[in-house]
Short mmCIF file of C-alpha atoms in Angstrom, two decimals:
data_model
loop_
_atom_site.label_atom_id
_atom_site.label_comp_id
_atom_site.label_asym_id
_atom_site.label_seq_id
_atom_site.Cartn_x
_atom_site.Cartn_y
_atom_site.Cartn_z
CA MET A 1 68.04 -1.56 -47.81
CA SER A 2 71.66 -2.60 -48.31
CA ARG A 3 74.22 -3.36 -45.86
CA GLY A 4 76.09 -0.18 -45.82
CA SER A 5 73.74 2.30 -45.80
CA THR A 6 72.32 0.94 -43.18
CA THR A 7 75.90 0.73 -40.95
CA THR A 8 75.32 4.95 -42.10
CA VAL A 9 72.87 4.95 -40.65
CA ARG A 10 72.76 2.89 -37.80
CA SER A 11 76.31 5.28 -37.26
CA VAL A 12 74.54 8.26 -38.04
CA ALA A 13 71.30 7.85 -34.82
CA ARG A 14 73.32 6.84 -32.74
CA HIS A 15 75.54 10.02 -32.69
CA MET A 16 72.85 12.39 -33.22
CA GLY A 17 69.84 10.55 -31.60
CA PRO A 18 69.87 12.83 -28.51
CA ARG A 19 69.97 15.46 -30.13
CA LEU A 20 67.71 15.43 -32.83
CA SER A 21 64.37 16.91 -31.81
CA SER A 22 66.69 20.04 -31.59
CA THR A 23 67.91 19.70 -34.95
CA VAL A 24 65.70 18.61 -37.59
CA THR A 25 63.53 21.62 -39.27
CA GLY A 26 60.25 22.13 -40.28
CA ASN A 27 62.21 21.57 -43.85
CA GLY A 28 63.05 19.04 -43.63
CA SER A 29 66.85 20.22 -44.36
CA LEU A 30 68.83 17.47 -42.65
CA ILE A 31 67.20 14.78 -43.70
CA GLY A 32 68.22 15.96 -47.20
CA ALA A 33 72.09 16.39 -45.86
CA MET A 34 71.38 12.62 -45.26
CA ARG A 35 70.59 12.02 -47.79
CA ALA A 36 73.04 14.36 -50.63
CA SER A 37 76.38 12.90 -48.11
CA THR A 38 75.02 9.17 -47.60
CA GLY A 39 73.50 8.05 -50.90
CA LEU A 40 70.34 7.15 -48.30
CA VAL A 41 67.25 6.71 -50.52
CA GLY A 42 62.70 7.32 -49.92
CA TYR A 43 62.60 4.33 -47.94
CA GLU A 44 65.62 3.69 -46.14
CA VAL A 45 64.10 7.39 -44.81
CA ALA A 46 61.62 5.69 -43.77
CA TRP A 47 63.20 3.07 -41.70
CA TRP A 48 65.25 5.22 -40.49
CA VAL A 49 62.37 8.09 -38.06
CA ASN A 50 60.83 4.88 -37.43
CA SER A 51 63.33 2.77 -36.28
CA TYR A 52 64.62 5.73 -33.70
CA PRO A 53 61.58 6.46 -30.79
CA VAL A 54 63.42 9.72 -30.30
CA PHE A 55 61.58 10.86 -34.16
CA GLY A 56 58.47 9.21 -33.64
CA GLY A 57 55.16 10.31 -32.75
CA ARG A 58 56.76 13.13 -29.89
CA ASN A 59 58.61 15.06 -32.95
CA ALA A 60 56.62 14.27 -35.96
CA SER A 61 54.74 17.63 -36.32
CA THR A 62 57.51 19.52 -36.27
CA MET A 63 58.89 17.67 -39.57
CA THR A 64 57.23 18.67 -42.77
CA LEU A 65 54.56 15.52 -42.77
CA GLY A 66 51.55 16.71 -45.12
CA GLU A 67 48.69 19.02 -43.74
CA LYS A 68 46.54 16.16 -44.02
CA GLU A 69 49.26 13.34 -41.92
CA GLN A 70 49.46 16.64 -39.54
CA LYS A 71 45.63 16.84 -39.42
CA ASP A 72 44.87 13.15 -38.17
CA GLN A 73 48.41 12.93 -35.92
CA LYS A 74 46.62 16.13 -33.95
CA GLU A 75 43.66 14.45 -33.45
CA ALA A 76 45.11 11.37 -32.98
CA VAL A 77 47.03 12.85 -29.23
CA GLY A 78 42.83 13.82 -27.45
CA GLY A 79 41.71 17.46 -29.24
CA GLY A 80 45.61 19.16 -30.95
CA GLY A 81 43.30 21.69 -33.93
CA THR A 82 40.71 22.61 -31.60
CA THR A 83 39.48 25.76 -33.07
CA ALA A 84 37.72 28.39 -30.17
CA ALA A 85 34.52 30.70 -30.95
CA THR A 86 35.40 34.50 -29.90
CA SER A 87 32.08 35.91 -28.20
CA ASP A 88 30.47 37.35 -31.35
CA GLY A 89 30.84 33.93 -32.84
CA GLN A 90 33.32 34.40 -35.44
CA ARG A 91 35.63 32.11 -35.80
CA GLY A 92 38.57 32.57 -33.65
CA LYS A 93 42.48 30.98 -33.30
CA GLU A 94 42.94 27.52 -34.54
CA VAL A 95 44.84 26.46 -30.72
CA ALA A 96 47.03 23.69 -31.63
CA SER A 97 47.57 21.61 -28.13
CA TYR A 98 49.48 18.42 -28.36
CA TRP A 99 49.29 17.54 -25.31
CA GLY A 100 45.77 16.79 -25.25
CA VAL A 101 44.22 18.90 -22.68
CA PRO A 102 40.93 20.73 -24.38
CA PRO A 103 39.61 24.37 -23.62
CA SER A 104 36.46 24.87 -21.89
CA ARG A 105 33.37 25.29 -23.26
CA LEU A 106 31.01 26.80 -20.67
CA THR A 107 27.87 27.82 -20.94
CA LYS A 108 25.50 29.65 -18.65
CA GLU A 109 22.43 27.82 -16.40
CA ASP A 110 20.57 30.05 -20.04
CA GLY A 111 22.28 28.21 -22.72
CA SER A 112 24.52 30.94 -23.67
CA GLU A 113 28.41 30.68 -23.56
CA TRP A 114 30.71 31.12 -21.01
CA LYS A 115 32.50 34.54 -21.88
CA TRP A 116 34.93 35.06 -18.57
CA LYS A 117 37.72 33.24 -18.45
CA CYS A 118 39.00 34.57 -14.79
CA PHE A 119 35.96 32.54 -12.92
CA ARG A 120 33.95 29.33 -13.67
CA PRO A 121 30.27 29.89 -13.08
CA TRP A 122 30.69 26.70 -9.68
CA GLU A 123 32.81 29.97 -8.71
CA THR A 124 29.83 32.21 -8.41
CA TYR A 125 27.59 32.74 -5.73
CA GLN A 126 25.37 35.27 -4.18
CA ALA A 127 26.43 37.52 -1.21
CA ASP A 128 25.80 38.38 2.53
CA LEU A 129 24.04 41.47 3.12
CA SER A 130 22.64 40.44 5.90
CA ILE A 131 25.85 40.92 7.32
CA ASP A 132 26.73 42.84 10.75
CA LEU A 133 28.88 45.83 9.14
CA LYS A 134 28.90 47.39 12.25
CA LYS A 135 30.92 45.13 13.83
CA HIS A 136 34.57 46.70 15.78
CA HIS A 137 37.72 45.25 17.30
CA VAL A 138 38.40 47.19 20.12
CA PRO A 139 42.43 47.04 19.93
CA LYS A 140 43.73 46.56 23.96
CA THR A 141 46.88 44.56 23.39
CA PHE A 142 49.79 46.81 22.28
CA LEU A 143 50.13 44.91 19.13
CA ASP A 144 46.12 45.42 18.95
CA LYS A 145 46.84 49.30 19.08
CA PHE A 146 49.98 49.21 16.25
CA ALA A 147 47.73 47.43 13.95
CA TYR A 148 45.04 50.02 14.43
CA TRP A 149 47.28 53.27 14.16
CA THR A 150 48.48 51.99 11.24
CA VAL A 151 45.87 51.52 8.97
CA LYS A 152 44.81 54.77 9.97
CA SER A 153 48.11 56.10 8.86
CA LEU A 154 47.58 54.84 5.89
CA ARG A 155 44.03 56.10 5.19
CA LEU A 156 45.21 59.76 5.62
CA PRO A 157 46.94 60.26 2.51
CA THR A 158 44.80 57.88 0.32
CA ASP A 159 41.95 60.80 1.65
CA ILE A 160 44.39 64.17 0.32
CA PHE A 161 45.24 61.18 -2.80
CA PHE A 162 41.65 60.11 -3.55
CA GLN A 163 39.35 62.51 -2.02
CA ARG A 164 36.17 62.00 -3.25
CA ARG A 165 37.04 60.01 -6.31
CA TYR A 166 35.81 56.95 -5.46
CA GLY A 167 36.36 54.56 -8.03
CA CYS A 168 40.00 54.77 -8.24
CA ARG A 169 39.85 54.87 -4.29
CA ALA A 170 38.01 51.91 -5.17
CA MET A 171 40.91 50.90 -8.09
CA MET A 172 43.46 51.84 -5.44
CA LEU A 173 41.90 49.96 -2.15
CA GLU A 174 41.88 46.55 -4.16
CA THR A 175 45.76 46.29 -5.58
CA VAL A 176 46.20 46.51 -1.32
CA ALA A 177 43.49 43.96 -0.45
CA ALA A 178 44.34 41.77 -2.55
CA VAL A 179 47.64 41.02 -1.42
CA PRO A 180 47.39 39.94 2.52
CA GLY A 181 45.38 37.12 2.14
CA MET A 182 47.98 35.69 -1.30
CA VAL A 183 50.92 36.06 0.88
CA GLY A 184 49.00 34.78 4.32
CA GLY A 185 47.77 31.73 1.88
CA MET A 186 51.15 31.30 0.83
CA LEU A 187 53.57 31.08 4.17
CA LEU A 188 51.08 28.63 5.43
CA HIS A 189 51.25 26.41 1.85
CA CYS A 190 55.14 26.46 2.54
CA LYS A 191 55.14 25.74 6.23
CA SER A 192 52.94 22.75 5.38
CA LEU A 193 55.27 21.68 3.07
CA ARG A 194 57.87 21.87 5.30
CA ARG A 195 56.44 20.34 8.64
CA PHE A 196 54.35 17.64 6.85
CA GLU A 197 51.55 19.09 8.64
CA PRO A 198 47.54 19.94 7.24
CA SER A 199 46.68 23.51 7.29
CA GLY A 200 42.96 23.09 9.03
CA GLY A 201 41.59 24.33 5.18
CA TRP A 202 42.84 27.94 6.03
CA ILE A 203 45.07 27.69 2.32
CA LYS A 204 42.35 27.71 0.51
CA ALA A 205 40.75 30.48 3.27
CA LEU A 206 43.13 32.51 2.66
CA LEU A 207 43.67 32.23 -1.21
CA GLU A 208 39.89 32.13 -2.19
CA GLU A 209 39.82 35.61 0.25
CA ALA A 210 42.94 36.70 -2.23
CA GLU A 211 40.60 35.64 -5.78
CA ASN A 212 37.67 37.64 -3.99
CA GLU A 213 39.30 40.71 -4.01
CA ARG A 214 40.58 39.90 -7.29
CA MET A 215 37.69 39.84 -8.37
CA HIS A 216 36.64 43.33 -6.88
CA LEU A 217 39.84 44.47 -9.13
CA MET A 218 38.69 43.45 -12.08
CA THR A 219 34.85 44.60 -11.25
CA PHE A 220 36.30 48.45 -10.66
CA MET A 221 38.28 48.34 -13.69
CA GLU A 222 35.43 48.90 -15.73
CA VAL A 223 33.92 51.40 -13.57
CA ALA A 224 37.42 53.67 -12.86
CA LYS A 225 39.76 54.30 -15.87
CA PRO A 226 42.96 54.66 -13.91
CA LYS A 227 45.69 57.65 -14.92
CA TRP A 228 49.05 56.27 -16.16
CA TYR A 229 49.80 58.17 -12.98
CA GLU A 230 47.26 55.72 -10.89
CA ARG A 231 49.16 53.36 -12.42
CA ALA A 232 52.02 54.00 -11.72
CA LEU A 233 50.96 54.24 -7.99
CA VAL A 234 49.83 50.67 -7.76
CA PHE A 235 52.73 49.65 -8.33
CA ALA A 236 55.18 51.53 -5.63
CA VAL A 237 51.97 51.09 -3.29
CA GLN A 238 51.77 47.10 -3.84
CA GLY A 239 56.21 46.79 -4.11
CA VAL A 240 56.02 48.42 -0.66
CA PHE A 241 53.05 47.03 0.68
CA PHE A 242 53.80 43.35 0.17
CA ASN A 243 57.33 42.84 0.79
CA ALA A 244 56.74 44.83 4.66
CA TYR A 245 53.44 42.14 4.63
CA PHE A 246 55.80 39.42 3.63
CA VAL A 247 57.67 40.07 7.09
CA ALA A 248 54.94 41.19 9.61
CA TYR A 249 53.17 37.48 8.52
CA LEU A 250 56.72 36.31 9.02
CA VAL A 251 58.10 38.42 12.69
CA SER A 252 54.18 37.64 13.98
CA PRO A 253 50.56 36.06 11.85
CA LYS A 254 48.14 37.42 14.56
CA LEU A 255 49.70 40.71 13.86
CA ALA A 256 49.47 40.53 10.36
CA HIS A 257 46.41 39.16 10.74
CA ARG A 258 44.92 41.60 12.55
CA ILE A 259 46.04 44.96 9.83
CA THR A 260 44.01 43.15 7.77
CA GLY A 261 40.78 42.73 9.93
CA TYR A 262 41.58 46.29 10.27
CA LEU A 263 41.95 47.28 6.53
CA GLU A 264 39.06 45.47 5.72
CA GLU A 265 36.79 47.55 8.34
CA GLU A 266 37.59 50.88 6.69
CA ALA A 267 37.32 49.25 3.52
CA ILE A 268 34.07 49.38 4.63
CA HIS A 269 34.16 52.93 5.51
CA SER A 270 35.33 53.58 2.30
CA TYR A 271 32.08 51.65 0.68
CA THR A 272 29.96 53.01 2.44
CA GLU A 273 31.13 56.76 1.35
CA PHE A 274 31.09 55.59 -1.84
CA LEU A 275 27.28 54.25 -1.55
CA LYS A 276 26.24 58.30 0.20
CA GLU A 277 28.26 59.79 -3.47
CA LEU A 278 25.37 57.46 -4.99
CA ASP A 279 22.24 57.96 -3.30
CA ASN A 280 23.40 62.35 -3.61
CA GLY A 281 23.10 61.79 -6.92
CA ASN A 282 27.48 63.37 -6.80
CA ILE A 283 28.34 59.93 -9.04
CA GLU A 284 26.20 58.52 -11.80
CA ASN A 285 24.30 55.64 -10.97
CA VAL A 286 25.60 53.25 -14.10
CA LYS A 287 24.41 49.84 -15.15
CA ALA A 288 26.31 47.49 -13.57
CA PRO A 289 29.06 45.63 -14.80
CA ALA A 290 28.60 42.64 -16.93
CA ILE A 291 31.39 40.51 -14.91
CA ALA A 292 30.36 42.07 -11.63
CA ILE A 293 26.78 40.38 -12.20
CA ASP A 294 27.28 37.05 -13.36
CA TYR A 295 30.36 37.38 -10.14
CA TRP A 296 27.86 37.95 -7.49
CA ARG A 297 24.55 36.36 -9.73
CA LEU A 298 23.07 39.76 -9.44
CA PRO A 299 19.74 40.11 -12.03
CA ALA A 300 20.02 41.74 -15.29
CA ASP A 301 19.04 45.15 -14.53
CA SER A 302 21.06 46.21 -10.93
CA THR A 303 23.07 49.06 -11.44
CA LEU A 304 26.54 50.53 -10.09
CA ARG A 305 25.00 50.43 -6.57
CA ASP A 306 23.87 47.29 -6.21
CA VAL A 307 27.77 46.00 -6.64
CA VAL A 308 28.93 48.56 -4.22
CA MET A 309 26.49 46.36 -1.37
CA VAL A 310 27.68 43.27 -2.36
CA VAL A 311 31.28 43.86 -2.92
CA ARG A 312 31.30 45.66 1.07
CA ALA A 313 29.77 42.96 1.53
CA ASP A 314 33.10 40.71 0.80
CA GLU A 315 34.65 43.03 3.24
CA ALA A 316 32.57 42.68 5.59
CA HIS A 317 33.01 38.95 6.27
CA HIS A 318 37.36 39.51 5.24
CA ARG A 319 36.86 41.60 8.04
CA ASP A 320 35.44 38.27 10.55
CA VAL A 321 38.25 36.40 8.94
CA ASN A 322 40.75 37.93 10.01
CA HIS A 323 39.66 39.15 13.21
CA PHE A 324 39.40 35.92 13.96
CA ALA A 325 42.24 34.28 13.10
CA SER A 326 43.75 37.35 14.89
CA ASP A 327 42.32 35.66 18.35
CA ILE A 328 43.56 32.55 16.91
CA HIS A 329 46.71 32.90 17.52
CA TYR A 330 46.46 35.63 20.59
CA GLN A 331 44.73 32.30 22.55
CA GLY A 332 48.36 30.31 22.07
CA LEU A 333 46.64 28.34 19.09
CA GLU A 334 47.99 27.65 15.19
CA LEU A 335 45.48 28.44 12.30
CA LYS A 336 45.02 24.56 12.05
CA ASP A 337 44.24 24.09 14.49
CA SER A 338 40.77 25.71 14.08
CA PRO A 339 38.42 24.90 10.90
CA ALA A 340 38.70 27.44 8.36
CA PRO A 341 36.18 28.64 7.24
CA ILE A 342 35.93 28.57 3.74
CA GLY A 343 33.32 30.46 1.83
CA TYR A 344 32.53 32.49 4.60
CA HIS A 345 31.98 35.22 1.76
#
């Protein structure tokens, strides 16, 4: 390389180096312009690219390298070009992972492909149907009575709107029921960070509850196809309830958990009525959705009634957890002072 051209390259690199990653285009227009303006030959450009790390392995994939070079580079960074298979065995899109993060490739116990992306095999479980469904926290204090009648007042418009359409009612119920656990877990998470203290496992327990309620929704979406106005109602109700519960939890966690406990008691009642309609033949007892069979590890021939049974059991467990959390606060303690019932549902 001539002395003049070397000086030119170093000068350009010194002034443009920090911005090269955003200015180099796939067709090599920058390099072409430099060749035209500076008279650089091919080996000089190669020396320049290899000499400055800003143009190294990190950005080389955005340059015009040849298909073989790009393939080799992706393999070198650990699984760049991976091909995802769709559920029917056809080849899907090629997913390039520069960061070397391989896609999850999971299988069931029988070796078949795990097709769910919203939960993993180790997050499945078998519901405990032996739980007492009739337990009720009798409101005694002012806050308890306020929580109880607040929930009862929310039930009236729900009964009027949905009447006996329990599939859509369950859909709406779960969009609300999944909020308290997320709000409580989020606020406890921030509190733990502020105070540099552990949570006693309650962050995980509440987020686990929120995720379980969300899976209820994913299940009933397969059963009830909500109309546009019901979807619009979800937006309105969730927006109001999230903010109201957020404020309530900041002001009084024991009130917030008591409200959730009573909400879960109402959920048990709603699913009990759902079962009555199924048993009376007013609602068709269709085959259980595939997502429910895998999530609750139900038998392959399970029906909608079996799904409602396990969902109702989940709600009973959430009832216990939230009334327990409220009782902890009533005793003048914090949640971190008592081990959280992780995996209780």
